[in-house]
PDB file of C-alpha atoms in Angstrom:
ATOM      1  CA  UNK A 280      24.413   4.122  35.912  1.00  0.00           C
ATOM      2  CA  UNK A 281      21.210   5.481  37.423  1.00  0.00           C
ATOM      3  CA  UNK A 282      22.466   4.456  40.923  1.00  0.00           C
ATOM      4  CA  UNK A 283      25.678   6.323  40.184  1.00  0.00           C
ATOM      5  CA  UNK A 284      23.878   9.515  39.258  1.00  0.00           C
ATOM      6  CA  UNK A 285      21.570   9.278  42.213  1.00  0.00           C
ATOM      7  CA  UNK A 286      24.605   8.872  44.518  1.00  0.00           C
ATOM      8  CA  UNK A 287      26.199  11.881  42.959  1.00  0.00           C
ATOM      9  CA  UNK A 288      23.132  13.984  43.497  1.00  0.00           C
ATOM     10  CA  UNK A 289      22.982  12.799  47.145  1.00  0.00           C
ATOM     11  CA  UNK A 290      26.576  13.637  47.629  1.00  0.00           C
ATOM     12  CA  UNK A 291      26.270  17.102  45.970  1.00  0.00           C
ATOM     13  CA  UNK A 292      23.221  17.906  48.189  1.00  0.00           C
ATOM     14  CA  UNK A 293      25.212  16.833  51.170  1.00  0.00           C
ATOM     15  CA  UNK A 294      28.204  18.959  50.186  1.00  0.00           C
ATOM     16  CA  UNK A 295      25.845  21.875  49.603  1.00  0.00           C
ATOM     17  CA  UNK A 296      24.450  21.536  53.120  1.00  0.00           C
ATOM     18  CA  UNK A 297      27.940  21.111  54.642  1.00  0.00           C
ATOM     19  CA  UNK A 298      29.089  24.230  52.756  1.00  0.00           C
ATOM     20  CA  UNK A 299      26.165  26.325  54.048  1.00  0.00           C
ATOM     21  CA  UNK A 300      26.571  24.992  57.582  1.00  0.00           C
ATOM     22  CA  UNK A 301      30.328  25.682  57.554  1.00  0.00           C
ATOM     23  CA  UNK A 302      29.765  29.260  56.485  1.00  0.00           C
ATOM     24  CA  UNK A 303      27.270  29.879  59.184  1.00  0.00           C
ATOM     25  CA  UNK A 304      29.390  28.275  61.986  1.00  0.00           C
ATOM     26  CA  UNK A 305      32.603  29.971  60.753  1.00  0.00           C
ATOM     27  CA  UNK A 306      30.852  33.376  60.483  1.00  0.00           C
ATOM     28  CA  UNK A 307      29.650  33.174  64.069  1.00  0.00           C
ATOM     29  CA  UNK A 308      33.097  31.989  65.099  1.00  0.00           C
ATOM     30  CA  UNK A 309      34.837  34.964  63.468  1.00  0.00           C
ATOM     31  CA  UNK A 310      32.462  37.354  65.111  1.00  0.00           C
ATOM     32  CA  UNK A 311      33.116  35.774  68.565  1.00  0.00           C
ATOM     33  CA  UNK A 312      36.881  35.941  67.817  1.00  0.00           C
ATOM     34  CA  UNK A 313      36.621  39.676  67.031  1.00  0.00           C
ATOM     35  CA  UNK A 314      34.682  40.291  70.247  1.00  0.00           C
ATOM     36  CA  UNK A 315      37.250  38.355  72.173  1.00  0.00           C
ATOM     37  CA  UNK A 316      40.055  40.447  70.574  1.00  0.00           C
ATOM     38  CA  UNK A 317      38.246  43.632  71.368  1.00  0.00           C
ATOM     39  CA  UNK A 318      37.990  42.668  75.009  1.00  0.00           C
ATOM     40  CA  UNK A 319      41.660  41.713  74.925  1.00  0.00           C
ATOM     41  CA  UNK A 320      42.761  45.008  73.573  1.00  0.00           C
ATOM     42  CA  UNK A 321      40.637  46.978  76.069  1.00  0.00           C
ATOM     43  CA  UNK A 322      42.046  44.891  78.952  1.00  0.00           C
ATOM     44  CA  UNK A 323      45.580  45.165  77.688  1.00  0.00           C
ATOM     45  CA  UNK A 324      45.529  48.910  77.092  1.00  0.00           C
ATOM     46  CA  UNK A 325      43.922  49.432  80.491  1.00  0.00           C
ATOM     47  CA  UNK A 326      46.565  47.346  82.347  1.00  0.00           C
ATOM     48  CA  UNK A 327      49.325  49.061  80.472  1.00  0.00           C
ATOM     49  CA  UNK A 328      47.950  52.442  81.476  1.00  0.00           C
ATOM     50  CA  UNK A 329      47.880  51.410  85.045  1.00  0.00           C
ATOM     51  CA  UNK A 330      51.454  50.076  84.907  1.00  0.00           C
ATOM     52  CA  UNK A 331      53.008  52.969  83.040  1.00  0.00           C
ATOM     53  CA  UNK A 332      51.060  56.028  84.271  1.00  0.00           C
ATOM     54  CA  UNK A 333      49.803  55.056  87.734  1.00  0.00           C
ATOM     55  CA  UNK A 334      51.852  54.560  90.932  1.00  0.00           C
ATOM     56  CA  UNK A 335      51.704  51.505  93.073  1.00  0.00           C
ATOM     57  CA  UNK A 336      51.060  51.626  96.927  1.00  0.00           C
ATOM     58  CA  UNK A 337      49.805  49.246  99.530  1.00  0.00           C
ATOM     59  CA  UNK A 338      46.153  49.248 100.618  1.00  0.00           C
ATOM     60  CA  UNK A 339      44.503  47.399 103.539  1.00  0.00           C
ATOM     61  CA  UNK A 340      41.134  45.585 103.653  1.00  0.00           C
ATOM     62  CA  UNK A 341      39.027  47.504 106.219  1.00  0.00           C
ATOM     63  CA  UNK A 342      35.353  46.704 105.400  1.00  0.00           C
ATOM     64  CA  UNK A 343      33.038  44.410 103.447  1.00  0.00           C
ATOM     65  CA  UNK A 344      30.014  45.303 101.235  1.00  0.00           C
ATOM     66  CA  UNK A 345      27.473  42.774  99.728  1.00  0.00           C
ATOM     67  CA  UNK A 346      25.819  42.793  96.300  1.00  0.00           C
ATOM     68  CA  UNK A 347      22.616  40.985  95.778  1.00  0.00           C
ATOM     69  CA  UNK A 348      22.170  39.475  92.333  1.00  0.00           C
ATOM     70  CA  UNK A 349      18.889  37.575  92.211  1.00  0.00           C
ATOM     71  CA  UNK A 350      19.231  34.715  94.738  1.00  0.00           C
ATOM     72  CA  UNK A 351      23.040  35.115  94.985  1.00  0.00           C
ATOM     73  CA  UNK A 352      24.999  37.366  97.293  1.00  0.00           C
ATOM     74  CA  UNK A 353      28.681  38.390  96.426  1.00  0.00           C
ATOM     75  CA  UNK A 354      30.893  40.084  98.987  1.00  0.00           C
ATOM     76  CA  UNK A 355      33.474  42.641  98.115  1.00  0.00           C
ATOM     77  CA  UNK A 356      36.335  44.074 100.260  1.00  0.00           C
ATOM     78  CA  UNK A 357      36.895  47.740 100.641  1.00  0.00           C
ATOM     79  CA  UNK A 358      40.637  48.746 100.769  1.00  0.00           C
ATOM     80  CA  UNK A 359      41.825  51.870 102.530  1.00  0.00           C
ATOM     81  CA  UNK A 360      45.008  53.682 101.303  1.00  0.00           C
ATOM     82  CA  UNK A 361      46.847  56.900 101.979  1.00  0.00           C
ATOM     83  CA  UNK A 362      48.549  59.217  99.546  1.00  0.00           C
ATOM     84  CA  UNK A 363      50.231  62.496 100.654  1.00  0.00           C
ATOM     85  CA  UNK A 364      48.496  62.431 103.962  1.00  0.00           C
ATOM     86  CA  UNK A 365      45.014  61.898 102.688  1.00  0.00           C
ATOM     87  CA  UNK A 366      43.006  58.733 103.255  1.00  0.00           C
ATOM     88  CA  UNK A 367      41.061  57.072 100.389  1.00  0.00           C
ATOM     89  CA  UNK A 368      39.073  53.909  99.792  1.00  0.00           C
ATOM     90  CA  UNK A 369      38.615  51.646  96.917  1.00  0.00           C
ATOM     91  CA  UNK A 370      36.331  48.671  96.178  1.00  0.00           C
ATOM     92  CA  UNK A 371      37.979  45.457  95.064  1.00  0.00           C
ATOM     93  CA  UNK A 372      36.082  44.069  92.101  1.00  0.00           C
ATOM     94  CA  UNK A 373      37.093  40.452  92.867  1.00  0.00           C
ATOM     95  CA  UNK A 374      34.209  39.263  94.934  1.00  0.00           C
ATOM     96  CA  UNK A 375      33.801  36.372  97.295  1.00  0.00           C
ATOM     97  CA  UNK A 376      30.913  33.840  97.316  1.00  0.00           C
ATOM     98  CA  UNK A 377      30.881  33.446 101.124  1.00  0.00           C
ATOM     99  CA  UNK A 378      30.994  36.013 103.760  1.00  0.00           C
ATOM    100  CA  UNK A 379      33.659  34.168 105.873  1.00  0.00           C
ATOM    101  CA  UNK A 380      35.993  34.231 102.909  1.00  0.00           C
ATOM    102  CA  UNK A 381      35.604  37.982 102.495  1.00  0.00           C
ATOM    103  CA  UNK A 382      35.938  38.583 106.168  1.00  0.00           C
ATOM    104  CA  UNK A 383      39.241  36.633 106.345  1.00  0.00           C
ATOM    105  CA  UNK A 384      40.658  39.321 104.180  1.00  0.00           C
ATOM    106  CA  UNK A 385      40.082  42.160 106.612  1.00  0.00           C
ATOM    107  CA  UNK A 386      43.486  43.507 107.725  1.00  0.00           C
ATOM    108  CA  UNK A 387      45.353  41.968 104.714  1.00  0.00           C
ATOM    109  CA  UNK A 388      47.185  44.114 102.308  1.00  0.00           C
ATOM    110  CA  UNK A 389      47.116  44.395  98.510  1.00  0.00           C
ATOM    111  CA  UNK A 390      48.891  46.453  95.865  1.00  0.00           C
ATOM    112  CA  UNK A 391      46.834  49.247  94.645  1.00  0.00           C
ATOM    113  CA  UNK A 392      47.379  51.430  91.510  1.00  0.00           C
ATOM    114  CA  UNK A 393      46.467  55.087  91.933  1.00  0.00           C
ATOM    115  CA  UNK A 394      46.485  58.071  89.611  1.00  0.00           C
ATOM    116  CA  UNK A 395      48.908  60.579  91.096  1.00  0.00           C
ATOM    117  CA  UNK A 396      46.909  63.437  89.577  1.00  0.00           C
ATOM    118  CA  UNK A 397      43.702  62.167  90.939  1.00  0.00           C
ATOM    119  CA  UNK A 398      44.635  59.864  93.897  1.00  0.00           C
ATOM    120  CA  UNK A 399      40.915  59.120  94.502  1.00  0.00           C
ATOM    121  CA  UNK A 400      40.974  57.113  91.296  1.00  0.00           C
ATOM    122  CA  UNK A 401      42.461  53.631  92.078  1.00  0.00           C
ATOM    123  CA  UNK A 402      42.414  50.040  91.162  1.00  0.00           C
ATOM    124  CA  UNK A 403      43.213  46.945  93.252  1.00  0.00           C
ATOM    125  CA  UNK A 404      45.900  45.151  91.263  1.00  0.00           C
ATOM    126  CA  UNK A 405      44.220  41.712  91.258  1.00  0.00           C
ATOM    127  CA  UNK A 406      41.019  43.288  89.888  1.00  0.00           C
ATOM    128  CA  UNK A 407      42.533  44.182  86.624  1.00  0.00           C
ATOM    129  CA  UNK A 408      41.776  40.846  84.931  1.00  0.00           C
ATOM    130  CA  UNK A 409      37.996  40.911  84.704  1.00  0.00           C
ATOM    131  CA  UNK A 410      37.951  41.746  80.948  1.00  0.00           C
ATOM    132  CA  UNK A 411      40.343  38.964  80.281  1.00  0.00           C
ATOM    133  CA  UNK A 412      37.819  36.475  81.729  1.00  0.00           C
ATOM    134  CA  UNK A 413      35.252  37.767  79.261  1.00  0.00           C
ATOM    135  CA  UNK A 414      37.693  37.542  76.521  1.00  0.00           C
ATOM    136  CA  UNK A 415      38.395  33.894  77.364  1.00  0.00           C
ATOM    137  CA  UNK A 416      34.749  32.919  77.562  1.00  0.00           C
ATOM    138  CA  UNK A 417      34.124  34.402  74.045  1.00  0.00           C
ATOM    139  CA  UNK A 418      37.305  32.603  72.844  1.00  0.00           C
ATOM    140  CA  UNK A 419      36.078  29.271  74.197  1.00  0.00           C
ATOM    141  CA  UNK A 420      32.826  29.618  72.252  1.00  0.00           C
ATOM    142  CA  UNK A 421      34.955  30.639  69.182  1.00  0.00           C
ATOM    143  CA  UNK A 422      36.943  27.398  69.452  1.00  0.00           C
ATOM    144  CA  UNK A 423      33.873  25.148  69.608  1.00  0.00           C
ATOM    145  CA  UNK A 424      32.136  26.762  66.610  1.00  0.00           C
ATOM    146  CA  UNK A 425      35.398  27.088  64.668  1.00  0.00           C
ATOM    147  CA  UNK A 426      36.029  23.341  65.159  1.00  0.00           C
ATOM    148  CA  UNK A 427      32.577  22.451  63.937  1.00  0.00           C
ATOM    149  CA  UNK A 428      32.702  24.884  60.935  1.00  0.00           C
ATOM    150  CA  UNK A 429      36.167  23.868  59.783  1.00  0.00           C
ATOM    151  CA  UNK A 430      35.465  20.156  60.121  1.00  0.00           C
ATOM    152  CA  UNK A 431      32.373  20.643  57.907  1.00  0.00           C
ATOM    153  CA  UNK A 432      34.432  22.602  55.452  1.00  0.00           C
ATOM    154  CA  UNK A 433      37.213  20.022  55.361  1.00  0.00           C
ATOM    155  CA  UNK A 434      34.712  17.188  54.971  1.00  0.00           C
ATOM    156  CA  UNK A 435      33.600  18.535  51.514  1.00  0.00           C
ATOM    157  CA  UNK A 436      37.150  17.960  50.031  1.00  0.00           C
ATOM    158  CA  UNK A 437      37.989  14.924  52.025  1.00  0.00           C
ATOM    159  CA  UNK A 438      38.868  15.351  55.592  1.00  0.00           C
ATOM    160  CA  UNK A 439      42.076  13.728  56.975  1.00  0.00           C
ATOM    161  CA  UNK A 440      43.657  13.848  60.488  1.00  0.00           C
ATOM    162  CA  UNK A 441      46.521  15.788  59.080  1.00  0.00           C
ATOM    163  CA  UNK A 442      44.305  18.488  57.769  1.00  0.00           C
ATOM    164  CA  UNK A 443      42.378  18.687  60.936  1.00  0.00           C
ATOM    165  CA  UNK A 444      45.553  18.890  62.903  1.00  0.00           C
ATOM    166  CA  UNK A 445      46.854  21.785  60.875  1.00  0.00           C
ATOM    167  CA  UNK A 446      43.676  23.753  60.250  1.00  0.00           C
ATOM    168  CA  UNK A 447      41.563  22.997  63.272  1.00  0.00           C
ATOM    169  CA  UNK A 448      43.448  21.849  66.304  1.00  0.00           C
ATOM    170  CA  UNK A 449      46.798  23.398  65.601  1.00  0.00           C
ATOM    171  CA  UNK A 450      45.213  26.724  64.694  1.00  0.00           C
ATOM    172  CA  UNK A 451      43.251  26.878  68.012  1.00  0.00           C
ATOM    173  CA  UNK A 452      46.390  26.129  69.954  1.00  0.00           C
ATOM    174  CA  UNK A 453      48.388  28.763  68.162  1.00  0.00           C
ATOM    175  CA  UNK A 454      45.575  31.330  68.946  1.00  0.00           C
ATOM    176  CA  UNK A 455      45.832  30.351  72.710  1.00  0.00           C
ATOM    177  CA  UNK A 456      49.526  30.780  72.744  1.00  0.00           C
ATOM    178  CA  UNK A 457      49.281  34.142  70.844  1.00  0.00           C
ATOM    179  CA  UNK A 458      46.758  35.422  73.464  1.00  0.00           C
ATOM    180  CA  UNK A 459      48.886  34.337  76.437  1.00  0.00           C
ATOM    181  CA  UNK A 460      51.921  36.113  74.951  1.00  0.00           C
ATOM    182  CA  UNK A 461      49.876  39.141  74.097  1.00  0.00           C
ATOM    183  CA  UNK A 462      48.423  39.318  77.538  1.00  0.00           C
ATOM    184  CA  UNK A 463      51.995  39.879  78.655  1.00  0.00           C
ATOM    185  CA  UNK A 464      52.001  43.160  76.820  1.00  0.00           C
ATOM    186  CA  UNK A 465      49.697  44.518  79.611  1.00  0.00           C
ATOM    187  CA  UNK A 466      52.345  43.857  82.189  1.00  0.00           C
ATOM    188  CA  UNK A 467      55.423  45.759  80.925  1.00  0.00           C
ATOM    189  CA  UNK A 468      57.238  45.638  84.221  1.00  0.00           C
ATOM    190  CA  UNK A 469      56.404  42.044  85.122  1.00  0.00           C
ATOM    191  CA  UNK A 470      57.718  38.628  84.259  1.00  0.00           C
ATOM    192  CA  UNK A 471      55.666  36.241  82.207  1.00  0.00           C
ATOM    193  CA  UNK A 472      54.706  34.274  85.397  1.00  0.00           C
ATOM    194  CA  UNK A 473      52.864  37.305  86.551  1.00  0.00           C
ATOM    195  CA  UNK A 474      50.374  36.881  83.686  1.00  0.00           C
ATOM    196  CA  UNK A 475      48.909  33.833  85.447  1.00  0.00           C
ATOM    197  CA  UNK A 476      48.787  35.640  88.876  1.00  0.00           C
ATOM    198  CA  UNK A 477      47.265  38.866  87.638  1.00  0.00           C
ATOM    199  CA  UNK A 478      45.147  37.797  84.648  1.00  0.00           C
ATOM    200  CA  UNK A 479      42.565  35.293  85.340  1.00  0.00           C
ATOM    201  CA  UNK A 480      41.839  34.766  81.610  1.00  0.00           C
ATOM    202  CA  UNK A 481      45.276  33.438  81.132  1.00  0.00           C
ATOM    203  CA  UNK A 482      44.395  30.382  83.173  1.00  0.00           C
ATOM    204  CA  UNK A 483      41.304  29.944  81.115  1.00  0.00           C
ATOM    205  CA  UNK A 484      43.428  29.946  77.957  1.00  0.00           C
ATOM    206  CA  UNK A 485      45.588  27.169  79.389  1.00  0.00           C
ATOM    207  CA  UNK A 486      42.477  25.084  80.161  1.00  0.00           C
ATOM    208  CA  UNK A 487      41.168  25.759  76.604  1.00  0.00           C
ATOM    209  CA  UNK A 488      44.578  24.642  75.161  1.00  0.00           C
ATOM    210  CA  UNK A 489      44.320  21.490  77.291  1.00  0.00           C
ATOM    211  CA  UNK A 490      40.836  20.707  76.018  1.00  0.00           C
ATOM    212  CA  UNK A 491      41.983  21.288  72.404  1.00  0.00           C
ATOM    213  CA  UNK A 492      44.948  18.995  72.834  1.00  0.00           C
ATOM    214  CA  UNK A 493      42.703  16.373  74.323  1.00  0.00           C
ATOM    215  CA  UNK A 494      40.386  16.707  71.290  1.00  0.00           C
ATOM    216  CA  UNK A 495      43.388  16.352  69.018  1.00  0.00           C
ATOM    217  CA  UNK A 496      44.437  13.089  70.926  1.00  0.00           C
ATOM    218  CA  UNK A 497      40.953  11.641  70.687  1.00  0.00           C
ATOM    219  CA  UNK A 498      40.731  12.654  67.020  1.00  0.00           C
ATOM    220  CA  UNK A 499      44.056  10.992  66.267  1.00  0.00           C
ATOM    221  CA  UNK A 500      43.151   7.689  68.082  1.00  0.00           C
ATOM    222  CA  UNK A 501      39.820   7.494  66.323  1.00  0.00           C
ATOM    223  CA  UNK A 502      41.432   8.255  62.916  1.00  0.00           C
ATOM    224  CA  UNK A 503      44.196   5.658  63.530  1.00  0.00           C
ATOM    225  CA  UNK A 504      41.768   2.933  64.535  1.00  0.00           C
ATOM    226  CA  UNK A 505      39.454   3.704  61.553  1.00  0.00           C
ATOM    227  CA  UNK A 506      42.490   3.457  59.175  1.00  0.00           C
ATOM    228  CA  UNK A 507      43.374   0.044  60.611  1.00  0.00           C
ATOM    229  CA  UNK A 508      39.788  -1.042  60.380  1.00  0.00           C
ATOM    230  CA  UNK A 509      39.347  -0.102  56.680  1.00  0.00           C
ATOM    231  CA  UNK A 510      42.993  -1.156  55.731  1.00  0.00           C
TER     232      UNK A 510
END
């Protein structure tokens, strides 16, 4: 009887620790998700604004500038474009690690969005995905912390592979799919395939989905073998 009570106390203490840890991990995960959604909304509204209010013209890479960040150097192309007889330039925010890569872009053309009311305000089309990368990075950390927190929460009431599939891995995959579909809202005049061309974060979402599915497979294999072992 004494051993039973001691075991119950130990289990209760373990559950209490798991509950506290789960709350901490899930709270941080929710905060990261909200930050990720914030960057997503900002990026989507910005892209829709360019697509619906700006006009699209061709620009040509004419020069290169370098940016020194510590020991690293990033090279950016300057694109020239003309509107109503006036010449303008815009800096492409997509940088290159090596000078030769940037130099190879000289003379090449890219689509540029310009504000017809203020044609000096422009954006290179491929540069419109920077915020989506930040969104994806925060989302990746959310997935990791959410998985830890939910697994701890589920362990309190008896975790099973089915529960983990529904509330951990399945939920994360659904979030990834939702983000991919919502990214599409930022491209009202483009097909879904353009999401992966124009929005770098979309590729990151696919990578995260793949990692989540891999974790699901590993979890399932481990759960299956453990069930056979204890059967």
